[in-house]
Short mmCIF file of C-alpha atoms in Angstrom, two decimals:
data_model
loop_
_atom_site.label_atom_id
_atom_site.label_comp_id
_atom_site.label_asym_id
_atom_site.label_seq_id
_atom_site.Cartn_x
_atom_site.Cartn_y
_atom_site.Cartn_z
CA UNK A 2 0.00 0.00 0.00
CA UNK A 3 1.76 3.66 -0.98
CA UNK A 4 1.34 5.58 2.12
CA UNK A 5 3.11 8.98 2.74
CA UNK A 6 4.90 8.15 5.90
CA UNK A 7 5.26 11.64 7.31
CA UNK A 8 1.02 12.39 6.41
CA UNK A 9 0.55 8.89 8.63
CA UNK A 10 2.76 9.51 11.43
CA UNK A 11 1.23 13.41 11.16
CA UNK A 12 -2.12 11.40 11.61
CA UNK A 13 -1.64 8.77 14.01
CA UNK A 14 0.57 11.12 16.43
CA UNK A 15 -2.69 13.20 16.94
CA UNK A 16 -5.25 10.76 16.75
CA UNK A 17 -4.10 8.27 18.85
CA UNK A 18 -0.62 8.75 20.45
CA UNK A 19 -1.38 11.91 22.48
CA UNK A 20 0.92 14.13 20.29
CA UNK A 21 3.96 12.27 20.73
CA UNK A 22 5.68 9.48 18.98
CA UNK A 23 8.54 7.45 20.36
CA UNK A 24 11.08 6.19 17.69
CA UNK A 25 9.87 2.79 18.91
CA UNK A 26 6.70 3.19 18.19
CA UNK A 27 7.57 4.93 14.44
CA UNK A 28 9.84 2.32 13.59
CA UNK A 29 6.78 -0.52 14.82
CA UNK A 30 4.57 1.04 12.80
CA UNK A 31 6.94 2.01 9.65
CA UNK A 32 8.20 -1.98 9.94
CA UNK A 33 4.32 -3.45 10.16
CA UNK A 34 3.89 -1.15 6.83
CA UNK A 35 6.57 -2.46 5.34
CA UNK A 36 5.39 -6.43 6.06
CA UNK A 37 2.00 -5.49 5.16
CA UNK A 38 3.32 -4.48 1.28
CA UNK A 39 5.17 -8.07 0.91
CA UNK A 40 1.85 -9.86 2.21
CA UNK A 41 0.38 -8.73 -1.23
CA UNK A 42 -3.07 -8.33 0.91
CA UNK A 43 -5.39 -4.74 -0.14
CA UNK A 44 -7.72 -4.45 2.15
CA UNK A 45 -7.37 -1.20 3.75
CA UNK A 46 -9.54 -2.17 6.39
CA UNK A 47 -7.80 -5.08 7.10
CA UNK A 48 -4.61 -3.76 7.90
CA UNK A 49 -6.56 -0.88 9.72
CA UNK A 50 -7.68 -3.06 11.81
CA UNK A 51 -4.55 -5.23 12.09
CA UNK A 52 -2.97 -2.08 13.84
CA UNK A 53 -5.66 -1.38 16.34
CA UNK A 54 -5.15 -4.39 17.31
CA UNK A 55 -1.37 -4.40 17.81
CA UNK A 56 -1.61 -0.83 19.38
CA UNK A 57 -4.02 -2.66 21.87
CA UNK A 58 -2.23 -5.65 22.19
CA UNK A 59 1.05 -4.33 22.86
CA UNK A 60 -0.09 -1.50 25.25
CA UNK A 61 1.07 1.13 22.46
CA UNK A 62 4.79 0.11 22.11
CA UNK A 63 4.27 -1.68 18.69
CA UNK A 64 6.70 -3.99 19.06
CA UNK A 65 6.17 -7.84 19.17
CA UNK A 66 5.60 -8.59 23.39
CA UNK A 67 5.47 -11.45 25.20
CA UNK A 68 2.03 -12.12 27.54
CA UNK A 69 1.64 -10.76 30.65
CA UNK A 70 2.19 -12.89 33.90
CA UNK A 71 3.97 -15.85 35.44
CA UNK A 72 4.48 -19.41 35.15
CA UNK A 73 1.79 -20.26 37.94
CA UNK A 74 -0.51 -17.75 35.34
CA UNK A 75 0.53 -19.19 32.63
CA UNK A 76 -0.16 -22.82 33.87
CA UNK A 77 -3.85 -21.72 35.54
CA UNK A 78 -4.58 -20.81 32.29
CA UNK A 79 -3.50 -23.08 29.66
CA UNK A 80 -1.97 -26.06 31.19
CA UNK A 81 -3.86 -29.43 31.01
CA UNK A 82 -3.51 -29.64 34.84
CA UNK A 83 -4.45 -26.16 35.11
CA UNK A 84 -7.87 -24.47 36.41
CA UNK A 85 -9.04 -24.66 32.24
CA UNK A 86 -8.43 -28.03 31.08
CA UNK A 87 -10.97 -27.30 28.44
CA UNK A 88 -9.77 -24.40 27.52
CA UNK A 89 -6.03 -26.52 27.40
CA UNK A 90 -7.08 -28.87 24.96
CA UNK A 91 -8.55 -26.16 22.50
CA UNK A 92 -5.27 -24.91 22.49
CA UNK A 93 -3.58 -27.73 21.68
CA UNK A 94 -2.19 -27.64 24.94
CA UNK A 95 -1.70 -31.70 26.40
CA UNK A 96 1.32 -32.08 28.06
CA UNK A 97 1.73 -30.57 31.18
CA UNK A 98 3.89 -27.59 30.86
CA UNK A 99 2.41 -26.86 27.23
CA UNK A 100 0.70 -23.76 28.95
CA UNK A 101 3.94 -22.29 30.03
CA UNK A 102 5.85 -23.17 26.79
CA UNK A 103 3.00 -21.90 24.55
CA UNK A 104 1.96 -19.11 26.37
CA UNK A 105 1.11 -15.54 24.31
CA UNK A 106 3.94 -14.01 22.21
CA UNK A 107 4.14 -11.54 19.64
CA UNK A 108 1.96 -8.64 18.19
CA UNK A 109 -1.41 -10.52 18.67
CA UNK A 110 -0.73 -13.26 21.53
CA UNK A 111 -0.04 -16.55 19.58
CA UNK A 112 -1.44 -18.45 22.13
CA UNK A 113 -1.40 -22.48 22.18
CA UNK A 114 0.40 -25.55 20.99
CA UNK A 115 -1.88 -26.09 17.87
CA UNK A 116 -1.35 -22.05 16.88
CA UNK A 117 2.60 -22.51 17.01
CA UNK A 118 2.15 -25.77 14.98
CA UNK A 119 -0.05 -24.04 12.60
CA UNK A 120 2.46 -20.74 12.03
CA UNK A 121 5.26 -23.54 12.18
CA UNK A 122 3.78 -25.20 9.05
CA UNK A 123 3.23 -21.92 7.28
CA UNK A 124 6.13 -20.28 7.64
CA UNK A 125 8.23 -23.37 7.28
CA UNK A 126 9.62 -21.99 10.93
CA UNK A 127 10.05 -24.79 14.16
CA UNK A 128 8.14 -22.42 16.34
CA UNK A 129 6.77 -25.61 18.49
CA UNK A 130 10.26 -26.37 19.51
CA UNK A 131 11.70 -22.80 20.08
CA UNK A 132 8.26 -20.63 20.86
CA UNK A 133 10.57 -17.46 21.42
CA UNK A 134 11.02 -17.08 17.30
CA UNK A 135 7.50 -16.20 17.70
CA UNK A 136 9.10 -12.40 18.86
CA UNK A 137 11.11 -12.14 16.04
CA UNK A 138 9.44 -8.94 14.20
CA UNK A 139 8.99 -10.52 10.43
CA UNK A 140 7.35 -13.59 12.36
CA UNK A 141 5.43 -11.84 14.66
CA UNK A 142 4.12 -10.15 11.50
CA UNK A 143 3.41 -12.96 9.21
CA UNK A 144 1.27 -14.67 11.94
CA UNK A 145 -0.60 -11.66 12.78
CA UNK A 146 -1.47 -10.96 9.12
CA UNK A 147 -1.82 -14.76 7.89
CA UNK A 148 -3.67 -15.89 11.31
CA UNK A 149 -6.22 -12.90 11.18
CA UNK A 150 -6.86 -13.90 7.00
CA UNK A 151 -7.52 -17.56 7.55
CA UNK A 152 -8.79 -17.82 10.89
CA UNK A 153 -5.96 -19.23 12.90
CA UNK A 154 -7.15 -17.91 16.37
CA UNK A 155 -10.97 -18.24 16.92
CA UNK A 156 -12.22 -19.73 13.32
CA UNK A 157 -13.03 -16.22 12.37
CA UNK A 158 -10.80 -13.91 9.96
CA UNK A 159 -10.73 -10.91 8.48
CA UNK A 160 -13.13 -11.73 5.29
CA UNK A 161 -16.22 -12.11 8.40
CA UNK A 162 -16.21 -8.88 9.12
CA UNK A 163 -14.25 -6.23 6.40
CA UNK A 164 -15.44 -7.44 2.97
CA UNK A 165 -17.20 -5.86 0.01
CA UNK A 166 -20.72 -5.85 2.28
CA UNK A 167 -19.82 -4.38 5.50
CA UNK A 168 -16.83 -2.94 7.95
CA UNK A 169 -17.35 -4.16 10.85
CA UNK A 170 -14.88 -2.92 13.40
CA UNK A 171 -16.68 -3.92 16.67
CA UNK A 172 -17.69 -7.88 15.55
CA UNK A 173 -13.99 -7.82 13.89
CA UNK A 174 -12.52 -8.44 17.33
CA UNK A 175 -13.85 -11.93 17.43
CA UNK A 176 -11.13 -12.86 14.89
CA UNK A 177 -8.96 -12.41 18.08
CA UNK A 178 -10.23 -12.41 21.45
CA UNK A 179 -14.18 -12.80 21.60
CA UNK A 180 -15.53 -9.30 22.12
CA UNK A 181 -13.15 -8.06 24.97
CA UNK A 182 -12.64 -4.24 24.30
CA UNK A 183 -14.36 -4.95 21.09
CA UNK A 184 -15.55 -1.00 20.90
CA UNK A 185 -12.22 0.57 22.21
CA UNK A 186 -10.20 -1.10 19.38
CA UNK A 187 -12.81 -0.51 16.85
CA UNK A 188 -12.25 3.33 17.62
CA UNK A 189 -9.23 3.02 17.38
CA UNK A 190 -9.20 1.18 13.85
CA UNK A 191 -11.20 4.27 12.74
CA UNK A 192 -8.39 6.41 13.41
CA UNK A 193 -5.76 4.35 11.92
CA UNK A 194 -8.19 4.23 8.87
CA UNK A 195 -8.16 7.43 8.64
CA UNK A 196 -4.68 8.13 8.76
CA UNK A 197 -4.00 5.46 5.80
CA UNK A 198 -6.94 7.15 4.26
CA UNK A 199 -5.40 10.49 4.43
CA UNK A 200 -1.83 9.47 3.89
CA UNK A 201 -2.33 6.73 0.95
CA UNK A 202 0.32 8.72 -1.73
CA UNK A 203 -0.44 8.23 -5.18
CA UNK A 204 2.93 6.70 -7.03
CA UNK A 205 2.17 8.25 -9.44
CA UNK A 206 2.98 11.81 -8.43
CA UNK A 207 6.19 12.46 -5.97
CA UNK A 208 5.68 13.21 -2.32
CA UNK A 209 6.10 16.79 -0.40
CA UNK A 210 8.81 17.71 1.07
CA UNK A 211 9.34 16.61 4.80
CA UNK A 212 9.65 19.02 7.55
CA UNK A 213 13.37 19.17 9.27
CA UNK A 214 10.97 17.30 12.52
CA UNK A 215 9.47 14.68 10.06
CA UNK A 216 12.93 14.09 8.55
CA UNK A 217 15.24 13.83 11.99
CA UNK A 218 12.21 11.24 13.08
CA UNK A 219 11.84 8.95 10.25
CA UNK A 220 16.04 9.03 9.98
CA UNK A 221 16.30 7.67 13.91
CA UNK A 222 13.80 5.04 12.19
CA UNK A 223 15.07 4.45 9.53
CA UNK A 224 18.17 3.78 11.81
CA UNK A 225 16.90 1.90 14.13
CA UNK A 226 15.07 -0.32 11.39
CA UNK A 227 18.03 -1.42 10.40
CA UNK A 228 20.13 -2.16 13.20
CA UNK A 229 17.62 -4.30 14.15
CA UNK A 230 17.42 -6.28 11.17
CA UNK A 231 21.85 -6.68 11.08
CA UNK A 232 21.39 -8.27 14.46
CA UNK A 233 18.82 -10.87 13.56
CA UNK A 234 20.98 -11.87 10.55
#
């Protein structure tokens, strides 16, 4: 998707960041743009939505985090000899320990032995044996993006909800998590549509001219962008 990078950052800064972007957050952001254009996907609504749910997820850093709480949390919640055995074998979870091992990671909380098998087998990654390459930032993308198409984390994608008949921001949080916050995050996808809306650049015809501010920021990203990708190579 051609997006003017300093119109969006202009945008989102406002709309939803308080007025201030951290070069964490701007490089997040410019990197989950960038994986979004290799996906091939279209759908401005979709990745609209995709963001809301990573700014949610990942209490505003957007960067790839791991789930909140401890082992004994961890193994309450998803273990097979936990307080949701139920809830464990959904997951995939049937050793003891799975709960721990497979607990949430990345932008949108893979969750579950069956969802680490399942991004294993697409991405042609061993996620099920080392769950922490579930961080890494082009993973954590591809399973946020693939799992919300086809329905990797409740049986509901993106195609139930954004389509040619309706954009449904609220019911679209099912594809994740039920409807927990399910009209917070649909606000917020309004605002992130709105800032693709506004900054989608025509490649046709050549962008403005950054301010000196708009430059010095997306340079620090830029930066920071690729340091980050040297030390995972």
């Amino acid at each position: 998707m051609q997006v003017n990078l300093s119109v969006f950052f202009g945008e989102v800064r406002h709309s939803l960041f308080n007025g201030k972007l951290t070069r964490t957050q701007v490089s997040g952001m410019e990197f989950i743009l960038e994986q979004w254009d290799e996906t091939g996907f279209t759908n401005r609504q979709w990745l609209a939505y995709a963001l809301a749910t990573v700014f949610h997820e990942t209490a505003f850093t957007m960067q790839p985090i791991r789930e909140r709480g401890g082992a004994a949390y961890f193994r309450r919640m998803y273990d097979i000899r936990g307080n949701r055995p139920n809830k464990a074998r959904e997951l995939g979870n049937l050793s003891p320990g799975d709960g721990v091992k497979y607990a949430g990671r990345g932008y949108v909380q893979l969750t579950g032995r069956t969802n680490y098998r399942r991004a294993s087998q697409a991405l042609g990654i061993d996620f099920v044996r080392q769950p922490d390459l579930a961080m890494e930032p082009a993973n954590a993308a591809f399973i946020m993006f693939q799992g919300m198409k086809d329905g990797w984390f409740t049986g509901k994608g993106f195609e139930d909800y954004l389509n040619d008949r309706q954009c449904d921001y609220r019911n679209a949080r099912r594809i994740i998590n039920g409807i927990d916050r399910a009209d917070m995050i649909a606000a917020y996808a309004i605002r992130f549509e709105a800032a693709l809306e506004t900054s989608y650049r025509d490649p046709q015809q050549p962008d403005p001219e950054p301010t000196k501010t708009e430059t010095q920021t997306h340079w620090l990203a830029r930066l920071v962008l690729a340091l980050r990708k040297v030390f995972r190579a």
